[in-house]
Coordinates of C-alpha atoms in Angstrom, one line a residue:
M12 CA -27.8 83.8 -13.7
P13 CA -27.4 82.3 -10.3
H14 CA -24.4 81.8 -8.3
A15 CA -23.3 78.3 -8.0
F16 CA -24.8 77.3 -4.7
R17 CA -22.5 77.1 -1.7
L18 CA -23.1 74.1 0.7
V19 CA -21.1 74.9 3.8
G20 CA -20.4 72.4 6.4
V21 CA -19.3 73.7 10.0
L22 CA -16.8 72.0 12.0
H23 CA -17.4 72.9 15.9
L24 CA -14.6 72.2 17.8
P25 CA -14.4 71.0 21.3
P26 CA -13.3 74.1 23.9
L27 CA -10.0 75.4 22.8
P28 CA -6.7 77.0 24.7
G29 CA -7.9 80.3 26.1
A30 CA -11.6 79.4 26.3
V31 CA -12.9 79.4 30.2
N32 CA -14.2 76.0 29.6
Y33 CA -11.0 74.6 27.9
A34 CA -10.6 70.8 29.6
G35 CA -7.2 70.2 28.0
A36 CA -7.8 68.6 25.0
F37 CA -4.3 68.6 22.9
V38 CA -4.9 70.8 19.7
R39 CA -3.2 68.0 17.8
E40 CA -5.7 65.7 18.5
I41 CA -8.8 68.4 17.8
A42 CA -6.9 69.4 14.7
Q43 CA -7.0 65.5 13.4
R44 CA -10.7 65.4 14.3
A45 CA -11.5 68.4 12.2
A46 CA -9.7 67.2 9.4
E47 CA -11.2 64.0 9.5
D48 CA -14.5 66.1 9.3
A49 CA -13.8 67.7 6.8
V50 CA -13.0 64.6 4.4
A51 CA -16.5 63.3 5.5
L52 CA -18.4 66.9 4.5
R53 CA -15.6 66.6 1.1
D54 CA -17.2 63.1 0.4
A55 CA -20.6 63.9 1.3
G56 CA -20.9 66.7 -1.6
F57 CA -20.5 69.7 0.5
T58 CA -18.6 72.7 -1.4
H59 CA -17.5 74.3 1.7
V60 CA -15.9 74.0 5.1
M61 CA -16.2 76.4 8.3
V62 CA -14.0 76.1 11.3
Q63 CA -15.5 77.6 14.5
D64 CA -14.7 77.8 18.3
A65 CA -18.5 77.1 18.8
S66 CA -18.0 75.6 22.1
D67 CA -15.8 77.8 23.8
M68 CA -18.3 79.2 26.5
P69 CA -18.8 81.4 27.7
Q70 CA -17.8 82.7 24.3
A71 CA -15.5 86.0 24.3
V72 CA -16.3 88.8 21.6
R73 CA -12.5 89.2 20.7
V74 CA -10.4 86.1 22.1
G75 CA -7.0 85.8 23.5
A76 CA -3.7 84.5 21.5
P77 CA -3.9 81.0 22.9
T78 CA -7.3 80.5 21.0
V79 CA -5.7 82.6 17.8
A80 CA -2.9 79.9 18.1
A81 CA -5.0 77.0 18.2
L82 CA -7.2 77.7 15.6
A83 CA -4.6 78.4 13.4
V84 CA -3.2 74.8 13.7
I85 CA -6.4 73.5 13.2
G86 CA -7.6 75.5 10.6
A87 CA -4.1 74.4 8.5
A88 CA -5.2 70.6 9.0
V89 CA -8.0 71.0 7.6
T90 CA -7.0 73.0 4.6
A91 CA -4.4 70.4 4.1
A92 CA -6.6 67.9 3.9
V93 CA -9.4 68.8 1.9
E94 CA -9.1 70.8 -1.6
L95 CA -12.4 73.0 -0.6
P96 CA -12.9 76.7 0.1
V97 CA -12.4 77.0 3.5
G98 CA -14.0 79.6 6.3
V99 CA -13.1 80.8 10.0
V100 CA -15.1 82.1 12.3
V101 CA -13.7 83.4 15.8
G102 CA -15.3 84.4 19.2
H103 CA -18.8 86.1 19.0
N104 CA -17.3 88.9 16.7
D105 CA -13.7 88.7 16.1
G106 CA -13.2 89.3 12.5
P107 CA -10.1 90.5 12.8
S108 CA -8.8 87.5 14.3
A109 CA -10.6 85.7 11.6
V110 CA -8.9 87.3 8.7
A111 CA -5.3 87.0 10.1
I112 CA -6.0 83.1 10.6
A113 CA -7.7 82.8 7.4
H114 CA -4.9 84.4 5.7
A115 CA -2.2 82.3 7.6
I116 CA -3.6 79.0 6.6
G117 CA -4.9 79.9 3.1
A118 CA -8.7 79.9 4.0
S119 CA -10.8 81.2 1.5
F120 CA -13.4 83.4 3.7
V121 CA -14.3 84.5 7.3
R122 CA -18.0 85.1 8.6
V123 CA -18.3 88.3 10.5
K124 CA -21.6 88.2 12.9
V125 CA -21.8 92.2 13.6
L126 CA -19.7 93.8 10.7
T127 CA -21.6 97.0 11.2
G128 CA -24.1 98.6 13.5
V129 CA -24.5 97.6 17.4
S130 CA -25.7 94.4 18.9
I131 CA -26.7 93.4 22.1
G132 CA -26.1 89.7 23.2
P133 CA -24.9 87.5 26.3
T134 CA -22.0 89.6 26.7
G135 CA -23.4 92.7 26.1
W136 CA -22.8 95.5 23.5
I137 CA -21.3 94.0 20.4
Q138 CA -19.9 96.5 18.3
G139 CA -19.3 96.4 14.4
C140 CA -15.9 95.7 13.1
A141 CA -15.8 96.4 9.9
H142 CA -12.8 99.1 9.9
E143 CA -10.5 96.7 12.5
V144 CA -11.5 93.9 9.2
A145 CA -10.5 96.0 6.7
A146 CA -7.6 97.4 8.4
M147 CA -6.1 93.9 9.1
R148 CA -6.8 92.8 5.5
R149 CA -4.9 95.9 4.6
L150 CA -2.2 95.1 6.9
I151 CA -1.4 91.7 5.8
G152 CA -2.3 91.8 2.3
S153 CA -5.4 89.2 2.2
D154 CA -8.0 89.1 -0.1
V155 CA -9.7 86.4 1.7
E156 CA -13.6 87.0 1.5
V157 CA -15.9 88.3 4.2
W158 CA -19.3 87.0 4.7
A159 CA -21.5 88.9 7.0
D160 CA -24.4 88.1 9.0
V161 CA -27.6 90.4 8.4
H162 CA -28.8 90.6 11.9
E163 CA -27.4 87.3 13.4
A164 CA -29.4 85.0 15.5
T165 CA -27.3 85.3 18.9
S166 CA -27.8 88.6 19.5
L167 CA -30.4 91.4 19.1
A168 CA -29.4 94.5 16.4
L169 CA -30.5 97.6 17.8
A170 CA -32.1 100.4 15.5
S171 CA -31.2 98.7 12.4
T172 CA -33.3 97.3 9.8
P173 CA -32.4 94.1 7.8
A174 CA -32.0 96.3 4.6
W175 CA -30.0 98.9 6.5
A176 CA -27.8 96.1 7.7
A177 CA -27.5 94.4 4.6
V178 CA -26.7 97.6 2.5
E179 CA -24.0 98.9 5.2
S180 CA -22.6 95.5 5.6
H181 CA -21.9 95.5 1.7
D182 CA -21.3 99.2 1.1
F183 CA -19.6 100.3 4.2
G184 CA -18.5 97.0 5.4
R185 CA -17.2 95.7 1.8
A186 CA -18.5 92.3 2.7
D187 CA -18.6 90.2 -0.1
A188 CA -21.5 87.7 0.3
L189 CA -24.1 88.4 2.9
V190 CA -26.0 85.8 5.5
V191 CA -29.4 85.7 6.7
T192 CA -31.0 83.6 9.2
R193 CA -34.4 83.8 11.1
D194 CA -35.5 81.8 14.5
S195 CA -38.9 81.5 12.8
G196 CA -37.4 79.1 10.0
V197 CA -36.0 78.8 6.7
P198 CA -39.2 80.5 4.8
D199 CA -39.0 83.3 6.5
A200 CA -35.1 84.0 5.8
L201 CA -35.8 83.0 2.2
A202 CA -38.3 85.7 2.1
S203 CA -36.0 88.2 3.5
I204 CA -33.2 87.3 1.1
A205 CA -36.0 88.0 -1.8
S206 CA -36.5 91.2 -0.7
L207 CA -33.3 92.3 -0.1
R208 CA -32.1 91.0 -3.7
A209 CA -34.2 93.9 -4.9
T210 CA -31.4 96.5 -3.4
L211 CA -28.5 94.4 -3.7
P212 CA -29.3 92.4 -7.2
D213 CA -25.7 90.6 -7.6
V214 CA -24.5 90.0 -3.6
P215 CA -24.7 86.5 -2.9
F216 CA -27.0 85.6 0.0
L217 CA -26.8 82.6 2.0
V218 CA -29.1 80.9 4.6
G219 CA -27.3 80.6 8.2
G220 CA -28.8 78.2 9.9
R221 CA -32.1 75.9 10.6
V222 CA -31.8 74.5 7.5
T223 CA -33.2 70.6 7.4
L224 CA -33.3 67.8 5.0
D225 CA -36.9 68.9 4.6
T226 CA -36.1 72.5 3.4
I227 CA -32.8 72.2 1.5
G228 CA -34.5 71.9 -1.6
E229 CA -36.2 75.2 -1.4
T230 CA -33.3 76.7 -0.2
V231 CA -31.3 75.6 -3.3
A232 CA -33.9 77.1 -5.0
G233 CA -34.0 80.3 -3.2
A234 CA -30.5 81.3 -2.3
D235 CA -26.9 81.1 -3.1
G236 CA -25.6 78.8 0.0
A237 CA -26.7 77.4 3.3
V238 CA -24.3 77.0 6.4
L239 CA -25.2 73.8 8.1
G240 CA -24.1 73.0 11.6
S241 CA -26.0 71.0 14.1
A242 CA -28.6 69.6 11.8
I243 CA -25.0 67.4 10.1
K244 CA -24.0 66.4 13.6
R245 CA -24.2 63.1 15.6
S246 CA -25.9 64.7 18.6
R247 CA -26.9 68.1 19.6
A248 CA -23.9 68.5 21.6
A249 CA -21.7 71.7 21.2
D250 CA -19.0 70.2 19.8
A251 CA -20.2 66.6 18.0
R252 CA -18.8 65.2 15.2
V253 CA -20.4 65.3 11.6
D254 CA -22.4 62.4 10.9
P255 CA -21.3 61.2 7.6
A256 CA -24.4 59.6 6.6
V257 CA -26.7 62.9 7.2
A258 CA -24.3 64.9 5.4
A259 CA -24.5 62.6 2.4
R260 CA -27.8 63.2 2.6
F261 CA -27.8 67.0 2.1
G262 CA -25.0 66.5 -0.4
A263 CA -27.7 64.6 -2.7
A264 CA -30.4 66.8 -2.4
L265 CA -28.0 69.7 -3.7
T266 CA -27.2 67.5 -6.6
T267 CA -30.5 66.3 -7.4
T268 CA -32.3 69.6 -6.6
D269 CA -33.4 71.0 -10.4
P270 CA -30.7 74.3 -10.8
D271 CA -33.7 75.9 -13.3
T272 CA -36.0 76.2 -10.0
R273 CA -32.7 78.7 -8.6
S274 CA -34.1 82.2 -8.3
P275 CA -32.6 84.4 -11.1
R276 CA -30.4 87.0 -10.3

């Protein structure tokens, strides 16, 4: 039987304290708008919400104390506003901070872009943080889920195939779910997921981006979830607010898709 489909809406926050481009916005005001957008996603039929410091540019691989503190305040406002599983993604690859924040605010999962292996991105080398993530979970007694990207879209993996990355993220990195994104589009992401299922048949796979209203139906049929960010926003700005009407169209697509078309697990 397939896993229940996870329709995940991402809250792209304005630049936070600690970011080079922080413009002085009050954290309490950012928290209020994040909570409002989370409610809009819940009302639209989304099953999960994710909080991300996506507008901090240039983004650090690991963030500092001001950003961790701000994300904790904002994340707590979101978990208080909606009774949905909430996730946290921090910096370009700050898995340990994400785990700490998620545990503190009662969130359910974190997304880690490079859990295992090595990638190269705008910041240079990005090394897997599986050990640090596992150590943080053990240190604070956290059972938060870890969702790991398989060759995430904003960096280039080195000396690694998607199959290797998926297996190592699950077996070595102890990932609970895997996220697949392809710049070439959703059909290629779904083809990769279909191939990876042969090796990891019991692991949930989510499409990590590029999903549109035209492809949400096939995504529901071929994956266990979709992470939607820019597709549900009012504009293309990095910190744009959620558009409730657009979000509702995605939510409606989820409820009207025949579950019998889902790929067998």
